[in-house]
CSV table of C-alpha atoms and ligand atoms in Angstrom, one decimal:
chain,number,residue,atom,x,y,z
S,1,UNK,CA,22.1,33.1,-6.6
S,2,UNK,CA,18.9,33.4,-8.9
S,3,UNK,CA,15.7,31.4,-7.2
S,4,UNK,CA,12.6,30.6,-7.9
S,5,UNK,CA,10.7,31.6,-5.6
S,6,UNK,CA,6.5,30.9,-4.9
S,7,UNK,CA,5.6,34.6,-3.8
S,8,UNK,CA,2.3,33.5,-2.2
S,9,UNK,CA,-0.2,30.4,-3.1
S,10,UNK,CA,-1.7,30.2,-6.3
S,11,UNK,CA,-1.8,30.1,-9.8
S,12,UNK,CA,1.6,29.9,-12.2
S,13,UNK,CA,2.6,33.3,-12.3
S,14,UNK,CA,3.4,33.2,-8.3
S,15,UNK,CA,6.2,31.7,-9.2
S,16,UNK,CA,8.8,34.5,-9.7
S,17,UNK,CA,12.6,34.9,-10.3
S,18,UNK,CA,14.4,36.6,-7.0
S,19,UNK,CA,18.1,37.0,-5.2
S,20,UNK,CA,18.8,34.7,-2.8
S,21,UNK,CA,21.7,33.7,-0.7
S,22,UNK,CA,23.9,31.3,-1.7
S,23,UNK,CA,23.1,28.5,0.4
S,24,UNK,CA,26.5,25.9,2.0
S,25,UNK,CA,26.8,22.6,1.8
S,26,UNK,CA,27.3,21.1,5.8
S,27,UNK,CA,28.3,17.7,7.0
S,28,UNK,CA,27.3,14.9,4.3
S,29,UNK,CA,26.4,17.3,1.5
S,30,UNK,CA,27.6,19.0,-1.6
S,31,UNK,CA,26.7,22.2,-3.3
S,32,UNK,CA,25.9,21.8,-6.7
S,33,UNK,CA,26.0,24.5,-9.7
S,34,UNK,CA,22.5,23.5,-11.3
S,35,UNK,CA,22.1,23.5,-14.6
S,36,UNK,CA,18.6,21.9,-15.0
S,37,UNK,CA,15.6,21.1,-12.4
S,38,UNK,CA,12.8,19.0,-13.0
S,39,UNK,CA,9.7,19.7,-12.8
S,40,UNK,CA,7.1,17.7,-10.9
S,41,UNK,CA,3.5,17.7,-10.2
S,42,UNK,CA,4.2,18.2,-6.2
S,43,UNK,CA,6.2,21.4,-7.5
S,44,UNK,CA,2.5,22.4,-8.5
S,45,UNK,CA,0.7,21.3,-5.1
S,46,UNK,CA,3.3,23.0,-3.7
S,47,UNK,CA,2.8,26.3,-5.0
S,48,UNK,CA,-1.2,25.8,-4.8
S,49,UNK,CA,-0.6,25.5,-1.0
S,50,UNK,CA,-1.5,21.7,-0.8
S,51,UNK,CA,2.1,20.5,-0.4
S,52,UNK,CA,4.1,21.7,2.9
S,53,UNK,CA,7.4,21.9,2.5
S,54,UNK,CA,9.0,19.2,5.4
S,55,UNK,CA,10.6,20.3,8.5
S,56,UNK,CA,14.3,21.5,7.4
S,57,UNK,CA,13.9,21.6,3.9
S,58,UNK,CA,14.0,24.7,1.7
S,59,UNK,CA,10.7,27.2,1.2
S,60,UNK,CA,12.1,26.8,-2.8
S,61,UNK,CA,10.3,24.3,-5.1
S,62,UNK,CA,12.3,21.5,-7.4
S,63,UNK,CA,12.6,17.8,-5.9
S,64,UNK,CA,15.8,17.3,-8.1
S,65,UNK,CA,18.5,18.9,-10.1
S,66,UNK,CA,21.1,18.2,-12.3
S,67,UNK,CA,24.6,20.1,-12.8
S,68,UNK,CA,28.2,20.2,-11.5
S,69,UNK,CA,29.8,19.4,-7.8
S,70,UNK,CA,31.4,23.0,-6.4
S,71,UNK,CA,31.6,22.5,-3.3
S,72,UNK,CA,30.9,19.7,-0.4
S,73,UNK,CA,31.8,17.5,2.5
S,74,UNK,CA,35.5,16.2,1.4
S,75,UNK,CA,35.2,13.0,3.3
S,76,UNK,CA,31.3,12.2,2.1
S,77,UNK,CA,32.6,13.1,-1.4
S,78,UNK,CA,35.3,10.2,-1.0
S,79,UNK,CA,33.6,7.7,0.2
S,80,UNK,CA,30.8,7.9,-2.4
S,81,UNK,CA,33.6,8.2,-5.0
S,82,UNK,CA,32.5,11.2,-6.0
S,83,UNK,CA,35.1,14.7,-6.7
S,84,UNK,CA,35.2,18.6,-7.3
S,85,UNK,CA,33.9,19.2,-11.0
S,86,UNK,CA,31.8,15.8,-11.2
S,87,UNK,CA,28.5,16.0,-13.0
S,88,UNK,CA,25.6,14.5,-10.5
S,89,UNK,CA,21.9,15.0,-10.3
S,90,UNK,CA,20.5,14.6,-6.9
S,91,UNK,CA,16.9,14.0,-5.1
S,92,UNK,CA,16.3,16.8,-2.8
S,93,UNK,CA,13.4,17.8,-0.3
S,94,UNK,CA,13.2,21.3,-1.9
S,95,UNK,CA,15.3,23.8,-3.4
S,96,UNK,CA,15.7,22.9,-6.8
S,97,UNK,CA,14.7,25.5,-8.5
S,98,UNK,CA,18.1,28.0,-8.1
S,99,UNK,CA,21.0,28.5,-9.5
S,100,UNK,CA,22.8,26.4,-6.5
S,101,UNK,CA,21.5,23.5,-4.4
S,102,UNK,CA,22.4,21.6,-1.6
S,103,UNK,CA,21.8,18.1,-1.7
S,104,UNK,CA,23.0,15.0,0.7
S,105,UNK,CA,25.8,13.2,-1.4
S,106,UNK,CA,24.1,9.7,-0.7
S,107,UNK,CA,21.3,11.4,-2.7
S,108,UNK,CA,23.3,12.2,-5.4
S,109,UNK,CA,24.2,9.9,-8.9
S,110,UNK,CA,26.6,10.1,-11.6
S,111,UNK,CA,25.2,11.9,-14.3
S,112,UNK,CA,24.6,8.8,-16.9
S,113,UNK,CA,27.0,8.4,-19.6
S,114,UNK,CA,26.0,9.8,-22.6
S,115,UNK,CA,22.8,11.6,-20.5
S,116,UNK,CA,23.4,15.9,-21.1
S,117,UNK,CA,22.4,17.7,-17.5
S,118,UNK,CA,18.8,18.7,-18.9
S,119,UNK,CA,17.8,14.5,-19.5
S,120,UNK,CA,19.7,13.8,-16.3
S,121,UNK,CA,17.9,16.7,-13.9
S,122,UNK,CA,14.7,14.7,-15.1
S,123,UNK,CA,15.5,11.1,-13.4
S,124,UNK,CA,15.7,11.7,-9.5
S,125,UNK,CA,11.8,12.3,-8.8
S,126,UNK,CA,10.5,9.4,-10.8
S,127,UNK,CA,13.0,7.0,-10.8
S,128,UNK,CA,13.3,6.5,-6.9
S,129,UNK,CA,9.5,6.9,-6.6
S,130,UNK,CA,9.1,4.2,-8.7
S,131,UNK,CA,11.8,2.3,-7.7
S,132,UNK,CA,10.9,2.3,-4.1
S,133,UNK,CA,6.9,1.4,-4.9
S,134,UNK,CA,6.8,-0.7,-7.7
S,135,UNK,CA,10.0,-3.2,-7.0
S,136,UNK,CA,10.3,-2.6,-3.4
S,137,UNK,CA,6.6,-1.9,-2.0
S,138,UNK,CA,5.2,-3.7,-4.8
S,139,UNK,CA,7.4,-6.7,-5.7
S,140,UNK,CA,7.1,-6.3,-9.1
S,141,UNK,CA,8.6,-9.6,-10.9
S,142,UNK,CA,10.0,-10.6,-14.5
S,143,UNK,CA,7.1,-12.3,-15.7
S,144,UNK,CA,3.9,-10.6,-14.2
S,145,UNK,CA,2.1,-8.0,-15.3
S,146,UNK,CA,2.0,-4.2,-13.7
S,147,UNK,CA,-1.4,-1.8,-14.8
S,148,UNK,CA,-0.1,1.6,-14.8
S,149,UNK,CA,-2.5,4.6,-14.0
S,150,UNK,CA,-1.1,7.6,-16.0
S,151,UNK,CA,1.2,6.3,-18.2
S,152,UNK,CA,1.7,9.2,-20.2
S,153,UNK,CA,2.7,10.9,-16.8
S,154,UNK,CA,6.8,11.4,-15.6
S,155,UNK,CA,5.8,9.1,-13.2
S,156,UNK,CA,4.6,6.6,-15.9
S,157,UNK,CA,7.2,6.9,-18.3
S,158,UNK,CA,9.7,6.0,-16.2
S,159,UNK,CA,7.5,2.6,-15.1
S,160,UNK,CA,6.6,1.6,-18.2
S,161,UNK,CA,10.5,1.7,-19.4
S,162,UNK,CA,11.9,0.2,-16.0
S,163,UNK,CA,9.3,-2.6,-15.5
S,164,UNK,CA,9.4,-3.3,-19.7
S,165,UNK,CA,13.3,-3.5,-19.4
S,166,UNK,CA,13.2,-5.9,-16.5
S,167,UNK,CA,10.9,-8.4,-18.2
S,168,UNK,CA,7.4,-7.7,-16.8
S,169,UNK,CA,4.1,-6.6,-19.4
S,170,UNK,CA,2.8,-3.2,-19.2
S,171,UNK,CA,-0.8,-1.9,-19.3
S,172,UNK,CA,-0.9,1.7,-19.0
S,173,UNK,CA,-3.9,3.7,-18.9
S,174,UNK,CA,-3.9,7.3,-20.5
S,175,UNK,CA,-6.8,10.6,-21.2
S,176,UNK,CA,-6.2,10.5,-24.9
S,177,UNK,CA,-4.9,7.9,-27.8
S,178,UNK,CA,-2.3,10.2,-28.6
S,179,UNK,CA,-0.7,9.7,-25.2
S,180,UNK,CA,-1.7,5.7,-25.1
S,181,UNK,CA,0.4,5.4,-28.3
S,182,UNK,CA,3.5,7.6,-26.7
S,183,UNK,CA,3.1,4.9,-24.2
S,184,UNK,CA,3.3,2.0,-26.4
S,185,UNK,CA,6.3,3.1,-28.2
S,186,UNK,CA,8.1,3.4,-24.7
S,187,UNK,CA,7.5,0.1,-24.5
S,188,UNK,CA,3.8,-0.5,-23.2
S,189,UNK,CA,2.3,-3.9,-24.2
S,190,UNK,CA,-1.4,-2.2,-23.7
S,191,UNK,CA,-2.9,1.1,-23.6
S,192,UNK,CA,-6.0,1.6,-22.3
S,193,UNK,CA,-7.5,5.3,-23.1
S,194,UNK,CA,-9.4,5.4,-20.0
S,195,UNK,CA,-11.8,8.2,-21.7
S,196,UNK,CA,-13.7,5.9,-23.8
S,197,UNK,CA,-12.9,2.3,-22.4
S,198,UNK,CA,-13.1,0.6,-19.1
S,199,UNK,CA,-10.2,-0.6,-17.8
S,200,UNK,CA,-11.4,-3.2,-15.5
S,201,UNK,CA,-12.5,-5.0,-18.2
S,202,UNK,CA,-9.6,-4.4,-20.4
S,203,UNK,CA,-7.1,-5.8,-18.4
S,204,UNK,CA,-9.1,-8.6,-17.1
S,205,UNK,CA,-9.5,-9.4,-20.9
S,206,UNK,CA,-5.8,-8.8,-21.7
S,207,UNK,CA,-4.7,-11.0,-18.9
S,208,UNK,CA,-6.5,-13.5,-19.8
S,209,UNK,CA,-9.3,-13.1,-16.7
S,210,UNK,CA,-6.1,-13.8,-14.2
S,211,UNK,CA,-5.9,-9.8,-13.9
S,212,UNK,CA,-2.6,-7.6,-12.5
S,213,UNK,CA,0.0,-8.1,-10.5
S,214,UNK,CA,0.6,-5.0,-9.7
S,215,UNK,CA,-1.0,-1.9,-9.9
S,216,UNK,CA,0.9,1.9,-9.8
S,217,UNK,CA,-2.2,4.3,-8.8
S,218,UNK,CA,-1.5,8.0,-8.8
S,219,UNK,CA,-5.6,8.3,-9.1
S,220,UNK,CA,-7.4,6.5,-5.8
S,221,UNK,CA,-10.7,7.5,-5.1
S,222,UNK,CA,-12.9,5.2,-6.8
S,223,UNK,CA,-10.3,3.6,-8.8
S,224,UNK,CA,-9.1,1.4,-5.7
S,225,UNK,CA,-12.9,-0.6,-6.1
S,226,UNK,CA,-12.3,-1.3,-9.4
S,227,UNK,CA,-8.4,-1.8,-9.4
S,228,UNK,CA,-9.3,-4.3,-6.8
S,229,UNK,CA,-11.7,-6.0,-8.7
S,230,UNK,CA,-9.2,-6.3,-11.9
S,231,UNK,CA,-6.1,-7.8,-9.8
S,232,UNK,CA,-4.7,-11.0,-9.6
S,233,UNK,CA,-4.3,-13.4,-6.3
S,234,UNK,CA,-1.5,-12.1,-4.3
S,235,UNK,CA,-2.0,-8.3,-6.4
S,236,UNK,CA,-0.6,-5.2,-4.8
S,237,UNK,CA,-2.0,-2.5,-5.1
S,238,UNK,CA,0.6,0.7,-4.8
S,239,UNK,CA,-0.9,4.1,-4.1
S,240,UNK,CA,1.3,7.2,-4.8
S,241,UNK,CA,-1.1,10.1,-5.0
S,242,UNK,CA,-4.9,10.5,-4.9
S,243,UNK,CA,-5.7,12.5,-7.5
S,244,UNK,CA,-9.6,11.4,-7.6
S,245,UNK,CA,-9.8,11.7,-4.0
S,246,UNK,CA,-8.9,10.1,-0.6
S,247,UNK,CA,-12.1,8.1,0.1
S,248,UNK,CA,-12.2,4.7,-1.2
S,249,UNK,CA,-15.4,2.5,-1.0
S,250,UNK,CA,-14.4,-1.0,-2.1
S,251,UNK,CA,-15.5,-4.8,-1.6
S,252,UNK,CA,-13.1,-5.7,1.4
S,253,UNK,CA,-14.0,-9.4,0.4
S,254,UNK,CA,-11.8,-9.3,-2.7
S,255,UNK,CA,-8.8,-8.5,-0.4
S,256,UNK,CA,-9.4,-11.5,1.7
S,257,UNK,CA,-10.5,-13.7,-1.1
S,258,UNK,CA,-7.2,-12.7,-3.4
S,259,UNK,CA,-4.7,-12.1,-0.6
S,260,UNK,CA,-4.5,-8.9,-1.8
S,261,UNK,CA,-1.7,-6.0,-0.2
S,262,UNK,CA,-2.8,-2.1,-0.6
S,263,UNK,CA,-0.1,0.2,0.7
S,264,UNK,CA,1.5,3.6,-0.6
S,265,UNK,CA,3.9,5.9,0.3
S,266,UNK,CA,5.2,9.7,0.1
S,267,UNK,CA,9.3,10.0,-0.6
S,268,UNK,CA,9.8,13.4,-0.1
S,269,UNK,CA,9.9,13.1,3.9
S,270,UNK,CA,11.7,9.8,4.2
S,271,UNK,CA,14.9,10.2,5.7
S,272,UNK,CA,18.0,10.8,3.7
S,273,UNK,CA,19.2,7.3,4.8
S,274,UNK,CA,16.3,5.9,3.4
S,275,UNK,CA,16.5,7.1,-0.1
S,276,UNK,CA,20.2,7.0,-0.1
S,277,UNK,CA,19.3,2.8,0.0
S,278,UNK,CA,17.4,3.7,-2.8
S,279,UNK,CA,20.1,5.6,-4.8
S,280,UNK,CA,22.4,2.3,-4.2
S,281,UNK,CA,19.7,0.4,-5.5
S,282,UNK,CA,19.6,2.3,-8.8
S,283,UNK,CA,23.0,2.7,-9.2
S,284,UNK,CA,23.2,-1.2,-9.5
S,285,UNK,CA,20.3,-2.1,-11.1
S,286,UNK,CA,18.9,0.7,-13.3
S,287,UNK,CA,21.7,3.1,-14.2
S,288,UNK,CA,23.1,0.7,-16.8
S,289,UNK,CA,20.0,0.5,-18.3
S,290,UNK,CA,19.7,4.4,-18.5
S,291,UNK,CA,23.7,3.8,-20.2
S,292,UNK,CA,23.1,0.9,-22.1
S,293,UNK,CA,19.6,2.9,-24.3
S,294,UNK,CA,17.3,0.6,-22.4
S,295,UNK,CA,15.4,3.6,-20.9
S,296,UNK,CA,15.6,6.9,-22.4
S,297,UNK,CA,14.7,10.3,-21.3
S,298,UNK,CA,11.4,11.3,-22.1
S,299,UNK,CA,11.6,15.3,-22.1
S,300,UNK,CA,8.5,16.9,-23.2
S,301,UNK,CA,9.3,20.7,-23.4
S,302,UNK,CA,12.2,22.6,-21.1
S,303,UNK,CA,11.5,26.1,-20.4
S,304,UNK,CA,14.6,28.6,-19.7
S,305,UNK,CA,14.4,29.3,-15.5
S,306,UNK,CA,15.3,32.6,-15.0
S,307,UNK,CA,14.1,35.9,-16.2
S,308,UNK,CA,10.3,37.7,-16.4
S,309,UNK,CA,7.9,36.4,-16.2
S,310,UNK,CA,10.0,32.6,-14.8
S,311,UNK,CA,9.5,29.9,-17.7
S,312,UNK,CA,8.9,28.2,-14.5
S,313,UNK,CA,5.2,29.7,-14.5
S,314,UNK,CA,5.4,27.9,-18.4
S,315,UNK,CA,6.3,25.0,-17.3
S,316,UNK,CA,3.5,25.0,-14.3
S,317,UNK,CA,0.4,26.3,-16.8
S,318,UNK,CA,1.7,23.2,-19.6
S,319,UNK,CA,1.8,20.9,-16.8
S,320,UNK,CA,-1.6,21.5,-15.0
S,321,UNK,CA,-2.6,21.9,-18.8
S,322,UNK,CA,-2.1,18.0,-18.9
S,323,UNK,CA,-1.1,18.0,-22.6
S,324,UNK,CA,2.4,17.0,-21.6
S,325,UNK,CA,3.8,13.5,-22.6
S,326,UNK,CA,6.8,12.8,-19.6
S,327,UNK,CA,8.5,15.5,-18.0
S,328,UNK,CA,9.1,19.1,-18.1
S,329,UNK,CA,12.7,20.7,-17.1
S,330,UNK,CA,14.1,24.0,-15.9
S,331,UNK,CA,17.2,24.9,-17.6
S,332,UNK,CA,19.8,27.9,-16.0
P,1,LIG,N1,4.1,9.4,-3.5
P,1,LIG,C1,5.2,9.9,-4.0
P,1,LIG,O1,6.2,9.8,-3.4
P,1,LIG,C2,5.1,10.7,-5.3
P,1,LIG,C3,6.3,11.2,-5.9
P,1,LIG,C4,6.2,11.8,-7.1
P,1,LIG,C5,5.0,12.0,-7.7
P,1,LIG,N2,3.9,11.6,-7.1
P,1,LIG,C6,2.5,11.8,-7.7
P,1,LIG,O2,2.5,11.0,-8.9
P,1,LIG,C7,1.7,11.7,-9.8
P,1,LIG,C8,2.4,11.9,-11.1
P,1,LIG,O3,3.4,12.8,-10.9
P,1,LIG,P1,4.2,13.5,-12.2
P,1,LIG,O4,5.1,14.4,-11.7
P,1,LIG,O5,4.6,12.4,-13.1
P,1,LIG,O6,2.9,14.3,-12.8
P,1,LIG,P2,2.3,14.5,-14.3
P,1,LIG,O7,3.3,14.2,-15.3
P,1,LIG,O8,1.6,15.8,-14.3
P,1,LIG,O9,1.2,13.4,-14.3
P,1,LIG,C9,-0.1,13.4,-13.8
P,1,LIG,C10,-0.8,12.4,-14.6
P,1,LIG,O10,-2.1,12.0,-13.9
P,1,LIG,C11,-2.8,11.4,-14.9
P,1,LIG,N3,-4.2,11.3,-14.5
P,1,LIG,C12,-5.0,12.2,-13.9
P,1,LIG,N4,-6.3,11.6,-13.7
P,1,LIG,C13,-6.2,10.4,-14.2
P,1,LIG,C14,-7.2,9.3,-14.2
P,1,LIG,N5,-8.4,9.5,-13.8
P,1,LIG,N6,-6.8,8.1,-14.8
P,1,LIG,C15,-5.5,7.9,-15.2
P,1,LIG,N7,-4.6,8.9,-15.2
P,1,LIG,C16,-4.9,10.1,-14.7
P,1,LIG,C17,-2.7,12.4,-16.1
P,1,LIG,O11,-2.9,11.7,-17.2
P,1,LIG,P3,-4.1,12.0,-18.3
P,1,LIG,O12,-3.8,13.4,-18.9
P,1,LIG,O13,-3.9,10.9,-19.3
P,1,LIG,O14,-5.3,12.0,-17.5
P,1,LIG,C18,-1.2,12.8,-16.0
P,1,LIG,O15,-0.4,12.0,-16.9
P,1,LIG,C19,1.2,13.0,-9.2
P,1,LIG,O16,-0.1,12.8,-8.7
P,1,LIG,C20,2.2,13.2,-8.1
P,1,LIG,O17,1.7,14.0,-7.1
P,1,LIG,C21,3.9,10.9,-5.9
């Protein structure tokens, strides 16, 4: 099969199209025939060097793929009520960028009706990520308000649309007003362009002085003080990624005097039981929306995967670039 392959850390152009062997679907998996991969911003810490691949996964990047079943475990295939020839995209630890890809069939979902391969290879990352941190770490609830750092981001898109469709208001912040009003036609209530305006004070003011419920942070460093300071009693505060640094310096008495929860977490090295719960989980309560027009894909450019140099190296540069609105896919 046709990989793509990081050659050695560093910039885009590492990436590279090689030959590799097809690889087999064992006990609980299928082999799918991809014909997108999403793009994530791990993929890029990844190829930097700043992202080790877990024990057992492939050395290939791509955290999730989209295409048709070939191949697989019959009886896993059954009892997930899936069959040769079905369209699935899948969450995988690695390996997504190939022709073929192995991925465990709890992983896997139904392509959504009406979704083509290239919108559906764009849901796994984001949608259990934020699944899994801002309804089940975070508790987010119909009726209270989430702040979302980077709502422009794949990430935030796919927040701002879930939490909007389930009944919660959404203040997103964003590096430029083009990208706060992408976010308020997904569906954002506020946009905060975090360039010229503070958003401590902005959503204090927009909530009325209560402050957040919930806060999605793919930033840290010193945005846990002053998300802290703009939350609401009984806030949580979810961390995903820590793009301003891992130190945090913050007024502890906050947490005790609003009963406040910080926690985080990383998906890619959960086990496969773990996000399989989470694939149920979607399958019941957001894949209708994603059927029903509720939430909509949000591609912003999709690069062709194979030949020289990779449109994978494209798709790196636009996303470190940062002028991307949502997410970027492979297609084969
Ligand atoms: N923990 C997990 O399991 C998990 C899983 C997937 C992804 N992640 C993390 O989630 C983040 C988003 O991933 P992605 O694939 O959606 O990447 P992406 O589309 O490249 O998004 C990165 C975003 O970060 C935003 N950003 C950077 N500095 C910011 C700041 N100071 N304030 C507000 N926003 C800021 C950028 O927005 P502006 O251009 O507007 O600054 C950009 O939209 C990444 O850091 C990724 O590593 C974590």
């Amino acid at each position: 099969m046709k990989a793509i392959e990081i050659t050695s850390y560093g910039a885009p152009e590492v990436l590279r199209a090689v030959e590799r062997p097809d690889p087999v679907a064992g006990v609980g998996e299928l082999l799918i025939r991809v014909a997108a991969s999403g793009v994530n911003r791990p993929d890029v810490l990844q190829r930097k060097g700043h992202y080790p691949v877990p024990p057992g996964a492939s050395d290939l990047p791509g955290l999730e793929v989209a295409g048709e079943i070939v191949s697989g475990d019959a009886a896993a295939l059954a009892e997930a009520g899936f069959k040769m020839g079905d369209r699935v995209c899948a969450l995988i630890a690695g390996g997504g960028y190939a022709e073929l890809c192995v991925a465990p069939v709890a992983q896997c979902l139904p392509v959504p009706k009406g979704w083509s391969d290239t919108e559906a290879a764009s849901l796994p990352e984001t949608f259990f990520t934020v699944w899994s941190n801002v309804f089940e770490r975070g508790h987010l609830q119909k009726g209270e308000t989430l702040l979302i750092q980077g709502g422009s981001s794949g990430i935030g898109v796919t927040a701002i649309q879930i939490a909007k469709a389930l009944g919660a208001t959404v203040i997103v912040t964003a590096g430029s007003d083009d990208k706060c009003e992408a976010c308020r036609k997904l569906g954002a209530d506020h946009a905060i362009n975090y360039r010229t305006s503070d958003f401590v004070e902005e959503a204090k003011k927009l909530t009325g002085g209560k402050g957040v419920d919930v806060v999605l942070d793919m930033v840290a460093g010193d945005y846990v003080a002053r998300e802290i300071e703009c939350m609401a009693e009984d806030g949580r505060l979810v961390i995903i990624a820590v793009q301003g640094g891992v130190k945090a310096d913050f007024n502890a008495g906050l947490v005790l005097r609003k009963r406040l929860v910080i926690t985080g977490s990383t998906l890619r090295p959960r086990p496969v039981a773990f996000k399989g719960a989470i694939a149920k989980a979607l399958r019941e309560k957001v894949w209708p929306l994603l059927e029903s027009g509720a939430v909509k894909p949000v591609i912003h450019s999709t690069f062709a995967a194979g030949g020289e140099p990779s449109g994978a190296a494209q798709a790196h540069a636009l996303m470190e670039s940062n002028q991307h609105i949502g997410k970027i896919v492979l297609t084969w």
